[in-house]
Short mmCIF file of C-alpha atoms in Angstrom, two decimals:
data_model
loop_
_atom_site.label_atom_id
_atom_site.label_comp_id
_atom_site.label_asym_id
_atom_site.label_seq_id
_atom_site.Cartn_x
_atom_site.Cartn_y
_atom_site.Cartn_z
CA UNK A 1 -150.05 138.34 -129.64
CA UNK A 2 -148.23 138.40 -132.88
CA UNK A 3 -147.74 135.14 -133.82
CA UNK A 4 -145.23 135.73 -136.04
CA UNK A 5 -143.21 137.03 -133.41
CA UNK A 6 -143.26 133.71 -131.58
CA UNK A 7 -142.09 131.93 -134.26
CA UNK A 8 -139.08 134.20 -134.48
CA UNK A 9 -138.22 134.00 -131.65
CA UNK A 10 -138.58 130.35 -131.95
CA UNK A 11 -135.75 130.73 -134.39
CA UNK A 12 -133.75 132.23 -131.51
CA UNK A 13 -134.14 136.18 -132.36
CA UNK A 14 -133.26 137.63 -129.25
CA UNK A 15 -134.52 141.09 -130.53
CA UNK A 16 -138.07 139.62 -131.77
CA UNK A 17 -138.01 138.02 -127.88
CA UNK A 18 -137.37 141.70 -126.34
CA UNK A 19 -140.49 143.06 -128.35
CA UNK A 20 -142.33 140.41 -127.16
CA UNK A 21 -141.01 140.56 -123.50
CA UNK A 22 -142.22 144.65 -123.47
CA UNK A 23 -145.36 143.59 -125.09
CA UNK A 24 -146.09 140.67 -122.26
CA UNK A 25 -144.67 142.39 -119.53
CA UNK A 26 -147.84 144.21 -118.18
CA UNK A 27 -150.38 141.51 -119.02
CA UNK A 28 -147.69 138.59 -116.95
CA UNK A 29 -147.56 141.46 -113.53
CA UNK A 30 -151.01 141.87 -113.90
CA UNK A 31 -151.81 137.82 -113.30
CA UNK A 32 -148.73 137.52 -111.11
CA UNK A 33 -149.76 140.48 -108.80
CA UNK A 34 -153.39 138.71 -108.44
CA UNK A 35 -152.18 135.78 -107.24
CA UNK A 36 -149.02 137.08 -104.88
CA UNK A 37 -150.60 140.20 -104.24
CA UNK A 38 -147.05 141.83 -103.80
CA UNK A 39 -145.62 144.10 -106.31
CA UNK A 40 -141.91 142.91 -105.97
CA UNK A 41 -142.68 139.18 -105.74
CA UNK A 42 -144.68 139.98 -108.75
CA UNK A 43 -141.99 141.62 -110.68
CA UNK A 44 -139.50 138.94 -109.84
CA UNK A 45 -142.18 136.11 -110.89
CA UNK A 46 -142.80 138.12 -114.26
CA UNK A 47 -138.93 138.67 -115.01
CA UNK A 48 -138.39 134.90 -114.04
CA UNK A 49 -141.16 133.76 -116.18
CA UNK A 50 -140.01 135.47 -119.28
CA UNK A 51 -136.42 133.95 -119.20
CA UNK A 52 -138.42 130.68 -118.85
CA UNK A 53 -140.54 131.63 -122.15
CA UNK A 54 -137.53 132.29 -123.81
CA UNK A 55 -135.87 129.27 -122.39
CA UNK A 56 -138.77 126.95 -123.34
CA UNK A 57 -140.44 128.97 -126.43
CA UNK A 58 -139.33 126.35 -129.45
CA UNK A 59 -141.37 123.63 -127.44
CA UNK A 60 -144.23 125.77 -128.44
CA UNK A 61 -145.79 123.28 -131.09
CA UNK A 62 -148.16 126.01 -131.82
CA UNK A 63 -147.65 129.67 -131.78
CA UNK A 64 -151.58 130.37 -131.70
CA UNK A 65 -151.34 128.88 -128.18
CA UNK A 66 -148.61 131.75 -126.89
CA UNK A 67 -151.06 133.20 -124.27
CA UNK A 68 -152.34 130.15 -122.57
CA UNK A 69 -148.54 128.32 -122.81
CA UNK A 70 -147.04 131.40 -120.96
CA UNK A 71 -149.41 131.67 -118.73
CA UNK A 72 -149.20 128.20 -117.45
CA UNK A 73 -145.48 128.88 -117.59
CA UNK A 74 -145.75 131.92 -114.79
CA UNK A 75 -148.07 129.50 -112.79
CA UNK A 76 -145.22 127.63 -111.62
CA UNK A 77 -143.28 130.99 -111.12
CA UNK A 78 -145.69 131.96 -108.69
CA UNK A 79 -145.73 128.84 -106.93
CA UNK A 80 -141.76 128.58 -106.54
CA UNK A 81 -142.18 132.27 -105.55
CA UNK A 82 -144.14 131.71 -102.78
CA UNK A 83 -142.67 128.92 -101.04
CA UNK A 84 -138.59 130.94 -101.20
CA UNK A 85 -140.47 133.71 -99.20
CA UNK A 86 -139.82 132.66 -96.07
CA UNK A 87 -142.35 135.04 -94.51
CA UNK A 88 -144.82 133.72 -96.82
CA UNK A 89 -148.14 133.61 -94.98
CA UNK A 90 -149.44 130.22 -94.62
CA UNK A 91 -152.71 129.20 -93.12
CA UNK A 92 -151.96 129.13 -89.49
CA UNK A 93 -149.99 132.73 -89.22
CA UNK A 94 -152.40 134.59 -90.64
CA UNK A 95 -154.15 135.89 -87.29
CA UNK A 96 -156.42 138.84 -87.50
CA UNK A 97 -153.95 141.55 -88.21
CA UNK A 98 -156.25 144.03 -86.50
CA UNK A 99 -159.39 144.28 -84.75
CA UNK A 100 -161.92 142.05 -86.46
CA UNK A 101 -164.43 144.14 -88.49
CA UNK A 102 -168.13 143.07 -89.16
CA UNK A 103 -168.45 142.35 -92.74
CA UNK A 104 -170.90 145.13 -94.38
CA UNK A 105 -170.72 147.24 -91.25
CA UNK A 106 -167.50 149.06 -91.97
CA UNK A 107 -167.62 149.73 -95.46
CA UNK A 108 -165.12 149.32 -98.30
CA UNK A 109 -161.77 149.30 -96.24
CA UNK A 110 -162.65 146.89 -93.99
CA UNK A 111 -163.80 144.71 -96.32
CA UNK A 112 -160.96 145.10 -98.73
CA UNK A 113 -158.81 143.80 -95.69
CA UNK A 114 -160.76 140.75 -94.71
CA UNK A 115 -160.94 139.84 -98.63
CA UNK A 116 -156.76 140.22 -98.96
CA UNK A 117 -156.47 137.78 -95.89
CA UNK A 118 -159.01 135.81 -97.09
CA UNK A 119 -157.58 135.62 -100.15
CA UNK A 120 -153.92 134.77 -98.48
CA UNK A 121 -154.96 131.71 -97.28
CA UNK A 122 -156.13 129.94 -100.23
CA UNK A 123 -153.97 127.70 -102.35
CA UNK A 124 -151.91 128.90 -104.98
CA UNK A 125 -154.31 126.62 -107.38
CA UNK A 126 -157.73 128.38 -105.73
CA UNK A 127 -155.55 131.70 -105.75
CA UNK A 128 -155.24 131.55 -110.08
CA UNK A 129 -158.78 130.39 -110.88
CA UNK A 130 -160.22 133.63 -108.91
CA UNK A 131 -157.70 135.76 -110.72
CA UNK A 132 -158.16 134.14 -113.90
CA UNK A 133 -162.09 134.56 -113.55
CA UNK A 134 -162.43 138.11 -111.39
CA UNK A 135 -159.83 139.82 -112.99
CA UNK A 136 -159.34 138.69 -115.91
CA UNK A 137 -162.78 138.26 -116.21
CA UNK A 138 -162.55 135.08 -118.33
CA UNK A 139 -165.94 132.49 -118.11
CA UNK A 140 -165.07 129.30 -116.23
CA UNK A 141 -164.33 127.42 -119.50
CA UNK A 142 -162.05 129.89 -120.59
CA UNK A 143 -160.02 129.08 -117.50
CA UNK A 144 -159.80 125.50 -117.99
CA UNK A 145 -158.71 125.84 -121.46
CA UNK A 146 -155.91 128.58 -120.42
CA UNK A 147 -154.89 126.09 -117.73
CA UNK A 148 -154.94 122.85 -119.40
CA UNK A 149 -157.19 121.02 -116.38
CA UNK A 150 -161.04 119.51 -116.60
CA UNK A 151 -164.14 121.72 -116.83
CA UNK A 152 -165.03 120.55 -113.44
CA UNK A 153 -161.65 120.46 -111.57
CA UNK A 154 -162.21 124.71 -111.94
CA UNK A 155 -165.64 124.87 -111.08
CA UNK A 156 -164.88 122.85 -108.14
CA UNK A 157 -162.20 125.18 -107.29
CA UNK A 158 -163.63 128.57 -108.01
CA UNK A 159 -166.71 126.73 -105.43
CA UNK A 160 -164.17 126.08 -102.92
CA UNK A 161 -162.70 129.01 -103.37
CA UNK A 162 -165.37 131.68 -103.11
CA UNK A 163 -166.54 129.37 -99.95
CA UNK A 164 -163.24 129.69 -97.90
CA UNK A 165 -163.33 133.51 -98.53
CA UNK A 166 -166.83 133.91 -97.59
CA UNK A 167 -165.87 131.78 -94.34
CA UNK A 168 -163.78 134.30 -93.53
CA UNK A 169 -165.67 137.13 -93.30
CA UNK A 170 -168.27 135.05 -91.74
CA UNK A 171 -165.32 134.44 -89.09
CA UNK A 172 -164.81 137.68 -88.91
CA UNK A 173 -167.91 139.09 -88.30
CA UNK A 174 -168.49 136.96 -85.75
CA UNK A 175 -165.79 137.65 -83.86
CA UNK A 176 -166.93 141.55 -83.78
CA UNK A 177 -170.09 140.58 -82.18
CA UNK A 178 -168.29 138.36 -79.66
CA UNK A 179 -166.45 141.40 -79.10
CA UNK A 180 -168.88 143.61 -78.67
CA UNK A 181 -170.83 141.34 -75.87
CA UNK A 182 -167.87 141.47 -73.83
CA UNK A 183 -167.36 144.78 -73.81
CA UNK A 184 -170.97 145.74 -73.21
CA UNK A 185 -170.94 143.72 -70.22
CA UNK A 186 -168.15 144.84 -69.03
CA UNK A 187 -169.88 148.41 -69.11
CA UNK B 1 -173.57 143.13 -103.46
CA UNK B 2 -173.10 139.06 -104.37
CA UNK B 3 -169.75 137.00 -103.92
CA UNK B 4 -169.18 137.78 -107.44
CA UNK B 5 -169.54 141.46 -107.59
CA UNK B 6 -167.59 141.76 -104.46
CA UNK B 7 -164.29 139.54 -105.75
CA UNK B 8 -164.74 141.42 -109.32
CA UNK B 9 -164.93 145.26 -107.56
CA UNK B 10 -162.14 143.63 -104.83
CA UNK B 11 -159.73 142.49 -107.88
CA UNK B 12 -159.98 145.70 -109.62
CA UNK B 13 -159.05 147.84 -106.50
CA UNK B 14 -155.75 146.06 -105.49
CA UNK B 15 -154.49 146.05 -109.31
CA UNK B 16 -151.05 148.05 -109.80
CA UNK B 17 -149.30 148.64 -112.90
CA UNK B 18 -145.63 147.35 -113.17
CA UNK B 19 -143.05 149.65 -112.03
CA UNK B 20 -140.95 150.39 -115.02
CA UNK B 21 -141.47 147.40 -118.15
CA UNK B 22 -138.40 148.60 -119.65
CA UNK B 23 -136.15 148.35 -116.66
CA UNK B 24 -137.63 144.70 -116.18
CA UNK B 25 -137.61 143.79 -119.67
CA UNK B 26 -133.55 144.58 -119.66
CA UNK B 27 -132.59 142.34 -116.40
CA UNK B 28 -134.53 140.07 -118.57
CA UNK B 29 -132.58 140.37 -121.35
CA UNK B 30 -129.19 140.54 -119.36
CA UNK B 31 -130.45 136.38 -118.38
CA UNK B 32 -131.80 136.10 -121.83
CA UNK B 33 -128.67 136.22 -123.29
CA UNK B 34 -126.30 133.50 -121.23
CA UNK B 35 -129.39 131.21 -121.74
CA UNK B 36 -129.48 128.88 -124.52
CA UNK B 37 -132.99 127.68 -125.61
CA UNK B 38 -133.94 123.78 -125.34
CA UNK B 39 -134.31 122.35 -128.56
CA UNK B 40 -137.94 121.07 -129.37
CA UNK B 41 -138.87 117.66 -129.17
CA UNK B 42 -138.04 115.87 -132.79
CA UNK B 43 -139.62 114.41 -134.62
CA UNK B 44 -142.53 116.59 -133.97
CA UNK B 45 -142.57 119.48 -136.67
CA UNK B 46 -143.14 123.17 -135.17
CA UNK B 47 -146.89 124.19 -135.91
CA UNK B 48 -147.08 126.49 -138.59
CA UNK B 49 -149.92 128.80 -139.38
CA UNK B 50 -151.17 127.53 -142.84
CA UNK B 51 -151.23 130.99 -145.20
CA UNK B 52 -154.62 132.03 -146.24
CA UNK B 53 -155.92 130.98 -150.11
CA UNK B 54 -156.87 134.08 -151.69
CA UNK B 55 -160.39 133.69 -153.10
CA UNK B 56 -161.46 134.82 -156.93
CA UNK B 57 -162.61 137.95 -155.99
CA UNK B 58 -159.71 139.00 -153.58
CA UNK B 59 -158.06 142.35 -155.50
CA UNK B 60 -154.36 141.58 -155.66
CA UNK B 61 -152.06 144.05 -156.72
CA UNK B 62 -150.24 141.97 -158.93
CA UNK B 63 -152.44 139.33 -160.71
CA UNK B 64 -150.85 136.20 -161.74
CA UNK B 65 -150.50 136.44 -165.76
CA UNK B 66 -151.24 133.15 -167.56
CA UNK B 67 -148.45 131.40 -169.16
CA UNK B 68 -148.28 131.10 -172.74
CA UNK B 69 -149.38 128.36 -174.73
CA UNK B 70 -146.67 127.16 -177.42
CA UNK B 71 -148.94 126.74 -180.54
CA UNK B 72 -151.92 125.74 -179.51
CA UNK B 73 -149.89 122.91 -176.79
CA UNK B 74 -150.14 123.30 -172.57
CA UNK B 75 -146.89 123.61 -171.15
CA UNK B 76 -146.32 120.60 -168.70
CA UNK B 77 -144.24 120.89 -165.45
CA UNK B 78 -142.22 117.17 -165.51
CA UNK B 79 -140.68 116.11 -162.25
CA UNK B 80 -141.45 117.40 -158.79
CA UNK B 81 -141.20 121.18 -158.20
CA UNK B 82 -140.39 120.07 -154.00
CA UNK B 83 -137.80 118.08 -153.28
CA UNK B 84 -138.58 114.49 -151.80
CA UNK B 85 -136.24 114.75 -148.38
CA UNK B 86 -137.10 115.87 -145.15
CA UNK B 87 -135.14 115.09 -142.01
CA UNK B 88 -138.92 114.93 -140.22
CA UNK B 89 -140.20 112.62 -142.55
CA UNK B 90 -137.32 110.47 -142.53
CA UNK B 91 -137.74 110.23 -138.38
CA UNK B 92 -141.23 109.61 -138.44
CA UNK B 93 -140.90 106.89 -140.88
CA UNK B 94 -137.94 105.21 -139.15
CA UNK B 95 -140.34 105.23 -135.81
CA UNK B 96 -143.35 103.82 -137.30
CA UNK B 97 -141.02 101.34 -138.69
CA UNK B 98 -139.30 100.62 -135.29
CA UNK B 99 -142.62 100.60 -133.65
CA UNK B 100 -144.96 98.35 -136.30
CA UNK B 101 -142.07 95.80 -135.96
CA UNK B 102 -141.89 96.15 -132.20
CA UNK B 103 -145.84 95.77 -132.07
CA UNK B 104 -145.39 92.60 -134.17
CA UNK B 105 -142.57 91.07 -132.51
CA UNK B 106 -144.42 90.69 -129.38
CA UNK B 107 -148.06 90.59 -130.35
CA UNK B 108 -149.29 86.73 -129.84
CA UNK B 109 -151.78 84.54 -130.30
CA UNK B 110 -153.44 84.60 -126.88
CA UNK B 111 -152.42 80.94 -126.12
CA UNK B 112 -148.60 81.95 -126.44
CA UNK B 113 -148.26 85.02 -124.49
CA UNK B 114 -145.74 85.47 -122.24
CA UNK B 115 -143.29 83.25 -124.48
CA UNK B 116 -141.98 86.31 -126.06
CA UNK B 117 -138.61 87.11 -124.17
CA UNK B 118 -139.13 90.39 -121.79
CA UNK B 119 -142.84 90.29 -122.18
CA UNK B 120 -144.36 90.48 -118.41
CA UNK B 121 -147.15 87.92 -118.72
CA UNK B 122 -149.69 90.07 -116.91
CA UNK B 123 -148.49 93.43 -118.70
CA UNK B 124 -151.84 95.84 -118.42
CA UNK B 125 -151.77 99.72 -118.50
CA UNK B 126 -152.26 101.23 -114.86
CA UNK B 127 -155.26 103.69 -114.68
CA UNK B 128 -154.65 107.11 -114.31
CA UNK B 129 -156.96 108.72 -111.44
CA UNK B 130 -157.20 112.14 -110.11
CA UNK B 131 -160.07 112.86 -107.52
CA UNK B 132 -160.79 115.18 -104.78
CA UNK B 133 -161.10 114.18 -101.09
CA UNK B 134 -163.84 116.16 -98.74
CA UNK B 135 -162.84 116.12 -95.26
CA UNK B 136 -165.37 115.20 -91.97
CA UNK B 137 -166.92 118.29 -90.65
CA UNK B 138 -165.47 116.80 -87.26
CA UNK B 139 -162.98 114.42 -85.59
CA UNK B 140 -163.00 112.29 -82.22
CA UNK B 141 -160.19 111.40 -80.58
CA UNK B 142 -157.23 111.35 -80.33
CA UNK B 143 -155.63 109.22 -76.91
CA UNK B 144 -152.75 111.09 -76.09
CA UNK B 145 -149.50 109.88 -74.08
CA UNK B 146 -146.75 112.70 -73.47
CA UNK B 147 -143.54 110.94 -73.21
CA UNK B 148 -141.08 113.71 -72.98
CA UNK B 149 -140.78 116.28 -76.27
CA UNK B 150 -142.56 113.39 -78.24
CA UNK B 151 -146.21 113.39 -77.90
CA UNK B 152 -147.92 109.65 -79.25
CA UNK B 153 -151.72 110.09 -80.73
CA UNK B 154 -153.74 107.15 -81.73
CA UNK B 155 -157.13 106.58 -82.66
CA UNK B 156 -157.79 109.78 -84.40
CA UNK B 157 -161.08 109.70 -86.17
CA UNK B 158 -162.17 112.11 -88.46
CA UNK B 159 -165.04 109.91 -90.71
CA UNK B 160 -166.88 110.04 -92.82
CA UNK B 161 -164.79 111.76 -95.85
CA UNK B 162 -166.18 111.31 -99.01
CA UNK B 163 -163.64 111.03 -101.86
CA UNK B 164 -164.41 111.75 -105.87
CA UNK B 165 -162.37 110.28 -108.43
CA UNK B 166 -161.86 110.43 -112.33
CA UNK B 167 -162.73 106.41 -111.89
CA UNK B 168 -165.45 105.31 -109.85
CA UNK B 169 -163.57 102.61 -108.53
CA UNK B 170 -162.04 105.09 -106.09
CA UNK B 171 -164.95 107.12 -104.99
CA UNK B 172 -166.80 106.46 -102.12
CA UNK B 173 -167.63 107.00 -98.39
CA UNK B 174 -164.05 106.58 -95.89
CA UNK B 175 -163.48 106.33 -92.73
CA UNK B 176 -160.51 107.63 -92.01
CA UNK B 177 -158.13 106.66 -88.92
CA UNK B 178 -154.59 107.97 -88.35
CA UNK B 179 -151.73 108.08 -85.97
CA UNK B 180 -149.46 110.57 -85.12
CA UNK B 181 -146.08 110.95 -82.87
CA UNK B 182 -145.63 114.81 -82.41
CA UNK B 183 -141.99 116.15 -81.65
CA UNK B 184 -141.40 119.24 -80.65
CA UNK B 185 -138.63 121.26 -82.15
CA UNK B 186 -137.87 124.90 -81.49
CA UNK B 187 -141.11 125.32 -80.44
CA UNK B 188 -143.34 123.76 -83.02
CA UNK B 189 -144.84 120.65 -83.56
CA UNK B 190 -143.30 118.12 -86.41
CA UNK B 191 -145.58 115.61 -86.56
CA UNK B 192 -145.24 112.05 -88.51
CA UNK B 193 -148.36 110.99 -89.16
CA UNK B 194 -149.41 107.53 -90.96
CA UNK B 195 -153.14 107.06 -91.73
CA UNK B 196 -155.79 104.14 -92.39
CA UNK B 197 -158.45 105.02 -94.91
CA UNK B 198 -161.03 102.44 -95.68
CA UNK B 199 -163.13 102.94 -98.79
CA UNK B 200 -166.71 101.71 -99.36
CA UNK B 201 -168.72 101.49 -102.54
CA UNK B 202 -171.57 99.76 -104.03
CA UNK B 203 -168.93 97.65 -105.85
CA UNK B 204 -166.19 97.28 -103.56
CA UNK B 205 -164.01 98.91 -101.30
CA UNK B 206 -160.46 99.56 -100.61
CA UNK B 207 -157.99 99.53 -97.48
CA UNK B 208 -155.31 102.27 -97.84
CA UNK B 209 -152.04 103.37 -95.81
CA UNK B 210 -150.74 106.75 -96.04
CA UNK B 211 -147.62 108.48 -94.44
CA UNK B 212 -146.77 111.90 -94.16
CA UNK B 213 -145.25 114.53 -92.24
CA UNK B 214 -147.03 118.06 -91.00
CA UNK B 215 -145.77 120.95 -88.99
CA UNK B 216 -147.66 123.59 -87.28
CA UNK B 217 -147.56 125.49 -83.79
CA UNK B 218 -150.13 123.43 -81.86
CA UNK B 219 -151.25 119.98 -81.65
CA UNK B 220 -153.79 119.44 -84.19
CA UNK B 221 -153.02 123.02 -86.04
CA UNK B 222 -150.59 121.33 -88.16
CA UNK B 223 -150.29 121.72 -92.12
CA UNK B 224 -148.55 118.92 -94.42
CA UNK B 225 -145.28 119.51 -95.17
CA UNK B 226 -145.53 117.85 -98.51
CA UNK B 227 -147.40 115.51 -100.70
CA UNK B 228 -148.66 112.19 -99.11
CA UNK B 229 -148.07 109.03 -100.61
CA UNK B 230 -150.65 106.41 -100.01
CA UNK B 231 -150.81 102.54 -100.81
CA UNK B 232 -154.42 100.87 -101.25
CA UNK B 233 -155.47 97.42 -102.17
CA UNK B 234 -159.04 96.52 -103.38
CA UNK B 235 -161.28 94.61 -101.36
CA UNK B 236 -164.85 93.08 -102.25
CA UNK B 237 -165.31 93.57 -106.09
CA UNK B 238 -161.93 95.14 -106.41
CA UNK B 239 -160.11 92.04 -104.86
CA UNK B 240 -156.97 91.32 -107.29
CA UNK B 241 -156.32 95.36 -107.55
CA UNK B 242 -153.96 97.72 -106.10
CA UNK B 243 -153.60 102.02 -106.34
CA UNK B 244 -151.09 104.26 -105.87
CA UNK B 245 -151.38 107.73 -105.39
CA UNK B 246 -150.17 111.11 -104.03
CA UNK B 247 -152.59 113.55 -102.22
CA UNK B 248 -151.98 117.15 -101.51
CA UNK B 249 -153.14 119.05 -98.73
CA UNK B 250 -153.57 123.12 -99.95
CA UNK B 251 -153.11 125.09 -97.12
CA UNK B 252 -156.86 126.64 -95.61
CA UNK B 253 -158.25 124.59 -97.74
CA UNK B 254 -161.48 122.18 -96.70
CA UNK B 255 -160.51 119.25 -99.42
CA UNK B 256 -157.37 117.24 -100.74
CA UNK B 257 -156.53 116.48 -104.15
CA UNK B 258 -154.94 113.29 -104.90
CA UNK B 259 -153.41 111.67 -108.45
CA UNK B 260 -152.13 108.21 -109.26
CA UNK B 261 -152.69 104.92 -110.89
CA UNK B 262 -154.84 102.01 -110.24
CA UNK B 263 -153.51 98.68 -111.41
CA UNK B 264 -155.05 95.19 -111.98
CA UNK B 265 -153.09 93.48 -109.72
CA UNK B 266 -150.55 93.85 -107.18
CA UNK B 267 -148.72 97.23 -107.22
CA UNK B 268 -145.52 96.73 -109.02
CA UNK B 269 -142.50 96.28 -107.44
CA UNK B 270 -140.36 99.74 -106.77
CA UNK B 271 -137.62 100.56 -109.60
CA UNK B 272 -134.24 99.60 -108.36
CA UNK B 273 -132.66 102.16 -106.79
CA UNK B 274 -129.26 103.45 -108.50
CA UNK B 275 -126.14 101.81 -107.31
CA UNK B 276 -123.99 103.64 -104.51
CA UNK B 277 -120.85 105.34 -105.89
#
């Protein structure tokens, strides 16, 4: 990011701050969409966000540290996001949404699905460190520095993360079989 | 495939491009511009970016020419080129004047402390604690009495947890006891909940009270409805201490998180709450 950019709009540019908002636009949906996982919740956390950035951006003490700063800025878009939905899923309505699918046996799709509901019940926390790590592709460290928390608060996380999701599927997979006895002795 | 490859391949599939940046960028804008920015906190100076020093061999086009000696002498810049003023400086200064003075007012020889006038005698920094709490695999109980739409649990066990902390004070193996009284509203459970957690370490232990409120659809499928606020006081080799802290529950999650203070002592008393009217 252009950090002299930042510092003009620091100085309250409003035009500098729309060349910056077109610049950041795609690289705010792309972390909002991995944690919401809906485009227009993602597009209203982005927009939201930015206003905050502008709102907020001569607190900056240091321009170098733009990317982490707004980052940590849509964080708490997301989460205030998440709880106005009131259809947001929370742990205990998120049934199987169809008929449980064995984990490797069905190929990509099915596996796609049991990873998005998987992924629906973690935490808004466990939610960012995956996307921050998997899609982003940044190392552990990388995460805790662009979040501002301890090394091992984010190990610990992506851990408990990557466990709950591969619970799932477990879950999932078992219920096929379950499935699958009943019906065979019903035949 | 491994957990990894899977999330990575998983992440990549589900990402979508923003609809139309432009479009977004202007409802930004249309906010951007009834919004007045917050003013920075003084007297910090904004960060600035120091310029880089050219080195000797950097090519420049325009090479600083030397000035001119006036026979034979060195010409001799008198007085300061900057001027001496700057509203930061003159903060700064006025707080580490306000503050050395402060620090000297009330600093003591040990046998007069607490003669100073607003000086608690005891005054000692709390300790800031985070931690992590891992929940039992299982739970027994609870006893149950339906009385109506209010449902009274007691005895609900679910030991041994094993909490983490930042200070070591805190961590340790727990067993952890609550009771609940369930009312059902519209169909789902509300459940206030308050909970006995008693901590054991090679140093000491702790007895803590928690309260808290959870909803869900069935009786023991509840989630917390907010943070939890729990009270402990030190036993043992933490006898004389007290903690305060506030855990969080992250829904289909397998831990809690908590954050607080410990203090040496009891826990202060509560601020005073504002005046009605």
């Amino acid at each position: 990011m252009d950090q002299d950019l930042v510092v003009r709009v620091q100085q309250g540019d409003q035009r500098a701050f729309e060349m910056l908002a077109i610049a950041d636009y795609p690289r705010l949906f792309r972390v909002a969409h991995g944690v919401l996982g809906d485009r227009a919740l993602a597009e209203d956390a982005t927009q939201q966000a930015l206003v905050d950035i502008w709102r907020k951006m001569r607190r900056l003490r240091d321009p170098a540290k733009y990317g982490g700063w707004s980052y940590r800025l849509l964080v708490r878009v997301c989460y205030a996001e998440a709880k106005r939905q009131p259809g947001w899923p929370s742990s205990e309505d998120l049934g199987p949404a169809t008929e449980p699918q064995a984990v490797d046996a069905y190929g990509p799709i099915a596996d796609r699905d049991q990873l998005e509901r998987g992924f629906r019940r973690l935490s808004m926390d466990h939610r960012m460190v995956l996307t921050l790590r998997y899609l982003l592709g940044m190392t552990p460290d990388e995460v805790a520095e662009m979040l501002d928390l301890p090394r091992s608060t984010v190990y610990s996380r992506l851990q408990a993360a990557t466990k709950a999701m591969r619970a799932v599927l477990e879950a999932d997979a078992r219920n096929l079989t379950a499935a699958r006895a009943r019906q065979e002795v019903r035949l | 495939m491994n957990d990894e490859q899977r999330l990575e391949a998983w992440f990549s599939e589900r990402e979508v491009a923003p609809k139309n940046v432009r479009a977004g960028v202007a409802l930004v804008m249309t906010h951007v511009r009834k919004t007045r920015q917050q003013g920075r906190w003084l007297p910090l100076p904004l960060h600035r970016p120091k310029a880089p020093v050219p080195s000797a061999t950097d090519t420049i086009e325009y090479p600083p020419s030397a000035i001119p000696a006036t026979e034979g002498q060195i010409p001799i810049v008198i007085g300061r080129t900057h001027p001496m003023f700057s509203p930061a400086k003159a903060i700064t200064a006025a707080a580490l004047v306000f503050g050395i003075g402060g620090v000297m007012l009330i600093a003591q020889p040990f046998d007069q402390q607490g003669s100073a006038p607003g000086a608690p005698a005891d005054a000692v920094a709390p300790t800031r604690v985070t931690g992590e709490i891992g929940w039992a695999s299982s739970c027994t109980g609870p006893d149950t009495v339906v009385d109506g739409d209010v449902t009274h649990q007691w005895n609900y066990d679910c030991s041994p947890q094993t909490w983490t902390a930042s200070d070591p004070r805190l961590s340790g193996q727990v067993v952890a006891r609550w009771n609940n009284d369930a009312y059902l509203v519209d169909g789902r459970y509300i459940v206030v909940n308050t909970s006995l957690d008693i901590v054991t370490n090679d140093a000491g232990g702790w007895v803590c009270t928690s309260t808290g409120l959870y909803e869900g659809p069935v009786l023991g499928g509840e989630v917390a409805l907010g943070d939890m606020a729990t009270d402990c006081v030190g036993q043992g080799g933490y006898e004389g201490l007290s903690a305060v802290f506030v855990r969080s529950m992250p829904p289909g999650g397998s831990s809690e998180e908590f954050v607080g203070l410990i203090f040496s002592g009891d826990r202060p008393p509560l601020p005073e709450p504002p005046a009605a009217g």
